[in-house]
Amino acid sequence: MRLFDLGETGWMESQLVYHALASAGVEAVAVQRPSETYVCLGRFNTPGELDTEFLEREDIPVFRREIGGGTVLLDREQAFYHVVADVRKKEVPARVDRFYRYALEPVIETFRDFGLDVSYRPANDLVVDGKKASGNGAGSFGRHYVLAGSVLLDFDTELMTRVLDFPGDGFRERAKELMDRRLTTLRREVGDVSYDEVRDRLVANFETAYGEMEVETELPAEVREEVDRLRERYGSAEWMAMEGKQPRLHDLKVAEGCYLAHCEVEGYEVLAQRSDDAVTWVRVRNGEGRMRDVEEGLVGAGLDGEEILRLLPGDMSRGTRKHVAERVTGGT
Amino acid sequence: MMSVNENVVRVEEYEFPLDRRYFRGRDAHLWVRREGDLFRIGMDQFMAETAGYLNYLEVTSEELTEGEPFGHFESAKFVSKLYAPFDGEVVEVNREAERDPRAVNEDPYGTWLVEVRTSDAEGSDLVSDAEELESWIRDEIAALD
């Protein structure tokens, strides 16, 4: 296992590094931060879920990574860590949930070094006092597993809600409110912390976990070649335009167990928040304003389409109620 | 504990019907079953259970090249590749499985992913022998811990 402390890298390079390490078959930990703000889509996301006009106006680039997880906003206020490990080695767990623990243990220790009581929430979130403090995505490249994630020093929730193409301002405002409540950052928790302090702790904790390593600040020639080769692939219009899954612009996952859904149909507008098993907050409007009695009935209801159907206004057509119920429950 | 009856190999909680072969190359964990002149490929129960619920699934409608990826799936924010057991031409993709990938978790042997025409379905790493299957799956179970 090698350890690369790459300092500040360009936005695209900050993603290409772990793709290239895996592709070149180099087992490594890499720590870095990007010099620019950009949006990064998961393997199955498409640019269709982004407000591309806004991104163009603000000159914010977009990358689509080969690994999992959702759309994220990345900037220099985040400390990136990447783990590339050969799954054929005995110490590297083949089962995905155990691999996450293996790769994230040094990150958990890093939060603890700053006095935070951090816990692991499956699939791969790290949470402090119930709030997400680190996001991660992973994937396999042949015999190598890759995990890529970041420690949030700060996070611009306002900008995050601007880059996504939400259905209306009500959705955007609620999404921001939820992100402010469900996400946290190192600076919010412990005050002024620099990138260098976090980097130093990450490097030390990865060495404790995986054994002492010489810290390298440059990628070896064979990995640099892969970076250049992959820049062409992942920077191509073809890769970005590749068919992914249909964006569900009306259904946002704010954090594990917290979803926001929206629909407008036949004069009704419904904005609903749900946990994994119940409706937790809802706004229902028709041409005359808020329907508070309907809202009260829906909050606390289980995610059972038939139950939601019964709780919706009787003057809605059955087809409309069915559509709304599907959105509110997230299709369950 | 292995048992073989009703043409199914059982290794602990995992079952492997013997009406098909299993591709173990590149840790693929895929099954291959002949359907007339064609071959259907799906995910075995070991992979369908250990991967967790599939959130996304994408399968190519182009050529298959042995040992090369012909699709991807995502579960638990982890993207894995599906590797082809042999060269072939895709005749049909199971779009229903792509739309509802959890069907693979729920019924791995009843949910095929792709239907292929090939002139050589032997491949280099397909297993059909019960004892060989058991030995492979035991190694796989041991690697999980």
mmCIF file of N, CA and C in Angstrom, chain A residues 43-44 66-69 88 95-96 98 100 123-125 136-142 145 243 245 256, chain B residues 26-27 50-51 55-58 72-81 83 98-99 140 143-145:
data_model
loop_
_atom_site.group_PDB
_atom_site.id
_atom_site.type_symbol
_atom_site.label_atom_id
_atom_site.label_comp_id
_atom_site.label_asym_id
_atom_site.label_seq_id
_atom_site.Cartn_x
_atom_site.Cartn_y
_atom_site.Cartn_z
ATOM 1 N N ARG A 43 -22.080 7.149 -10.903
ATOM 2 C CA ARG A 43 -22.055 6.391 -12.147
ATOM 3 C C ARG A 43 -23.420 6.347 -12.838
ATOM 4 N N PHE A 44 -24.476 6.281 -12.048
ATOM 5 C CA PHE A 44 -25.805 6.112 -12.637
ATOM 6 C C PHE A 44 -26.616 7.402 -12.694
ATOM 7 N N GLU A 66 -16.928 6.849 -11.951
ATOM 8 C CA GLU A 66 -17.272 5.475 -12.324
ATOM 9 C C GLU A 66 -17.821 4.690 -11.121
ATOM 10 N N ILE A 67 -17.831 5.332 -9.958
ATOM 11 C CA ILE A 67 -18.246 4.615 -8.746
ATOM 12 C C ILE A 67 -19.605 5.126 -8.256
ATOM 13 N N GLY A 68 -20.076 4.562 -7.157
ATOM 14 C CA GLY A 68 -21.455 4.798 -6.734
ATOM 15 C C GLY A 68 -21.670 6.020 -5.869
ATOM 16 N N GLY A 69 -22.911 6.111 -5.354
ATOM 17 C CA GLY A 69 -23.304 7.273 -4.578
ATOM 18 C C GLY A 69 -24.008 8.272 -5.476
ATOM 19 N N ARG A 88 -8.083 -9.288 -3.345
ATOM 20 C CA ARG A 88 -7.560 -10.651 -3.232
ATOM 21 C C ARG A 88 -6.682 -10.804 -1.994
ATOM 22 N N ARG A 95 -16.584 -8.486 1.259
ATOM 23 C CA ARG A 95 -17.983 -8.069 1.410
ATOM 24 C C ARG A 95 -18.031 -6.548 1.528
ATOM 25 N N VAL A 96 -18.952 -5.960 0.774
ATOM 26 C CA VAL A 96 -18.949 -4.512 0.629
ATOM 27 C C VAL A 96 -19.100 -3.790 1.977
ATOM 28 N N ARG A 98 -18.212 -4.717 4.880
ATOM 29 C CA ARG A 98 -16.969 -4.812 5.662
ATOM 30 C C ARG A 98 -15.839 -4.006 5.020
ATOM 31 N N TYR A 100 -16.315 -1.223 3.540
ATOM 32 C CA TYR A 100 -16.562 0.157 3.980
ATOM 33 C C TYR A 100 -15.954 0.406 5.353
ATOM 34 N N ALA A 123 -25.312 2.782 4.306
ATOM 35 C CA ALA A 123 -24.252 2.009 3.746
ATOM 36 C C ALA A 123 -22.862 2.568 4.064
ATOM 37 N N ASN A 124 -22.691 3.880 3.952
ATOM 38 C CA ASN A 124 -21.328 4.372 4.121
ATOM 39 C C ASN A 124 -21.256 5.825 4.572
ATOM 40 N N ASP A 125 -22.229 6.264 5.343
ATOM 41 C CA ASP A 125 -22.170 7.624 5.879
ATOM 42 C C ASP A 125 -21.487 7.614 7.233
ATOM 43 N N ASN A 136 -19.540 9.130 1.012
ATOM 44 C CA ASN A 136 -18.614 8.203 0.361
ATOM 45 C C ASN A 136 -19.282 7.445 -0.774
ATOM 46 N N GLY A 137 -18.486 7.091 -1.753
ATOM 47 C CA GLY A 137 -18.959 6.243 -2.845
ATOM 48 C C GLY A 137 -17.887 5.196 -3.108
ATOM 49 N N ALA A 138 -18.271 4.100 -3.735
ATOM 50 C CA ALA A 138 -17.276 3.048 -3.947
ATOM 51 C C ALA A 138 -17.617 2.227 -5.183
ATOM 52 N N GLY A 139 -16.660 1.388 -5.554
ATOM 53 C CA GLY A 139 -16.898 0.534 -6.711
ATOM 54 C C GLY A 139 -15.737 -0.421 -6.908
ATOM 55 N N SER A 140 -15.917 -1.343 -7.834
ATOM 56 C CA SER A 140 -14.836 -2.293 -8.103
ATOM 57 C C SER A 140 -14.264 -2.039 -9.489
ATOM 58 N N PHE A 141 -12.947 -2.142 -9.575
ATOM 59 C CA PHE A 141 -12.229 -2.043 -10.853
ATOM 60 C C PHE A 141 -11.419 -3.327 -10.946
ATOM 61 N N GLY A 142 -11.986 -4.351 -11.540
ATOM 62 C CA GLY A 142 -11.296 -5.630 -11.575
ATOM 63 C C GLY A 142 -11.083 -6.139 -10.159
ATOM 64 N N TYR A 145 -10.877 -2.771 -5.163
ATOM 65 C CA TYR A 145 -12.009 -2.002 -4.659
ATOM 66 C C TYR A 145 -11.521 -0.577 -4.422
ATOM 67 N N GLU A 243 -26.227 7.196 -21.401
ATOM 68 C CA GLU A 243 -27.541 7.003 -20.806
ATOM 69 C C GLU A 243 -27.401 6.489 -19.377
ATOM 70 N N LYS A 245 -29.734 6.509 -15.463
ATOM 71 C CA LYS A 245 -31.117 6.267 -15.042
ATOM 72 C C LYS A 245 -31.874 7.585 -15.127
ATOM 73 N N GLU A 256 -29.408 9.728 4.529
ATOM 74 C CA GLU A 256 -29.992 8.396 4.750
ATOM 75 C C GLU A 256 -31.276 8.566 5.553
ATOM 76 N N ARG B 26 -13.325 -13.770 -12.732
ATOM 77 C CA ARG B 26 -13.380 -12.376 -12.298
ATOM 78 C C ARG B 26 -14.422 -12.159 -11.193
ATOM 79 N N ASP B 27 -14.619 -13.185 -10.370
ATOM 80 C CA ASP B 27 -15.600 -13.124 -9.274
ATOM 81 C C ASP B 27 -16.990 -12.736 -9.768
ATOM 82 N N THR B 50 -25.197 -11.251 -1.200
ATOM 83 C CA THR B 50 -24.098 -10.548 -0.527
ATOM 84 C C THR B 50 -23.961 -9.102 -1.023
ATOM 85 N N ALA B 51 -24.437 -8.816 -2.213
ATOM 86 C CA ALA B 51 -24.297 -7.445 -2.734
ATOM 87 C C ALA B 51 -25.265 -6.484 -2.054
ATOM 88 N N ASN B 55 -29.874 -1.152 -6.585
ATOM 89 C CA ASN B 55 -30.611 0.083 -6.861
ATOM 90 C C ASN B 55 -30.629 0.415 -8.343
ATOM 91 N N TYR B 56 -29.553 0.072 -9.008
ATOM 92 C CA TYR B 56 -29.457 0.343 -10.446
ATOM 93 C C TYR B 56 -28.838 -0.858 -11.137
ATOM 94 N N LEU B 57 -29.258 -1.033 -12.367
ATOM 95 C CA LEU B 57 -28.708 -2.107 -13.179
ATOM 96 C C LEU B 57 -28.692 -1.628 -14.621
ATOM 97 N N GLU B 58 -27.587 -1.856 -15.295
ATOM 98 C CA GLU B 58 -27.466 -1.423 -16.684
ATOM 99 C C GLU B 58 -26.702 -2.516 -17.438
ATOM 100 N N HIS B 72 -23.246 -3.022 -15.431
ATOM 101 C CA HIS B 72 -22.901 -2.534 -14.098
ATOM 102 C C HIS B 72 -24.143 -2.609 -13.221
ATOM 103 N N PHE B 73 -23.931 -2.730 -11.937
ATOM 104 C CA PHE B 73 -25.052 -2.538 -11.014
ATOM 105 C C PHE B 73 -24.551 -1.805 -9.775
ATOM 106 N N GLU B 74 -25.497 -1.120 -9.127
ATOM 107 C CA GLU B 74 -25.134 -0.398 -7.906
ATOM 108 C C GLU B 74 -25.983 -0.878 -6.756
ATOM 109 N N SER B 75 -25.316 -1.213 -5.659
ATOM 110 C CA SER B 75 -26.008 -1.536 -4.416
ATOM 111 C C SER B 75 -25.168 -0.966 -3.288
ATOM 112 N N ALA B 76 -25.821 -0.431 -2.265
ATOM 113 C CA ALA B 76 -25.119 0.181 -1.127
ATOM 114 C C ALA B 76 -24.057 1.182 -1.593
ATOM 115 N N LYS B 77 -24.397 1.988 -2.594
ATOM 116 C CA LYS B 77 -23.508 3.028 -3.138
ATOM 117 C C LYS B 77 -22.204 2.442 -3.692
ATOM 118 N N PHE B 78 -22.220 1.172 -4.035
ATOM 119 C CA PHE B 78 -21.044 0.485 -4.571
ATOM 120 C C PHE B 78 -21.378 0.011 -5.977
ATOM 121 N N VAL B 79 -20.578 0.419 -6.947
ATOM 122 C CA VAL B 79 -20.812 0.012 -8.332
ATOM 123 C C VAL B 79 -19.934 -1.194 -8.670
ATOM 124 N N SER B 80 -20.583 -2.265 -9.098
ATOM 125 C CA SER B 80 -19.861 -3.474 -9.491
ATOM 126 C C SER B 80 -20.083 -3.729 -10.972
ATOM 127 N N LYS B 81 -19.161 -4.473 -11.552
ATOM 128 C CA LYS B 81 -19.280 -4.780 -12.977
ATOM 129 C C LYS B 81 -19.778 -6.208 -13.168
ATOM 130 N N TYR B 83 -19.250 -9.343 -15.624
ATOM 131 C CA TYR B 83 -18.244 -9.775 -16.605
ATOM 132 C C TYR B 83 -18.789 -10.912 -17.474
ATOM 133 N N GLU B 98 -33.850 -4.252 -15.569
ATOM 134 C CA GLU B 98 -33.194 -2.941 -15.461
ATOM 135 C C GLU B 98 -34.110 -1.945 -14.760
ATOM 136 N N ARG B 99 -35.401 -2.017 -15.093
ATOM 137 C CA ARG B 99 -36.361 -1.092 -14.456
ATOM 138 C C ARG B 99 -36.546 -1.423 -12.986
ATOM 139 N N GLU B 140 -15.534 -18.864 -1.282
ATOM 140 C CA GLU B 140 -16.152 -17.534 -1.338
ATOM 141 C C GLU B 140 -16.741 -17.131 0.014
ATOM 142 N N ALA B 143 -14.003 -16.172 2.308
ATOM 143 C CA ALA B 143 -13.436 -14.853 1.988
ATOM 144 C C ALA B 143 -14.297 -13.704 2.511
ATOM 145 N N LEU B 144 -15.555 -14.006 2.805
ATOM 146 C CA LEU B 144 -16.432 -12.953 3.321
ATOM 147 C C LEU B 144 -16.045 -12.548 4.737
ATOM 148 N N ASP B 145 -15.455 -13.471 5.476
ATOM 149 C CA ASP B 145 -15.173 -13.184 6.890
ATOM 150 C C ASP B 145 -13.795 -12.567 7.103
#
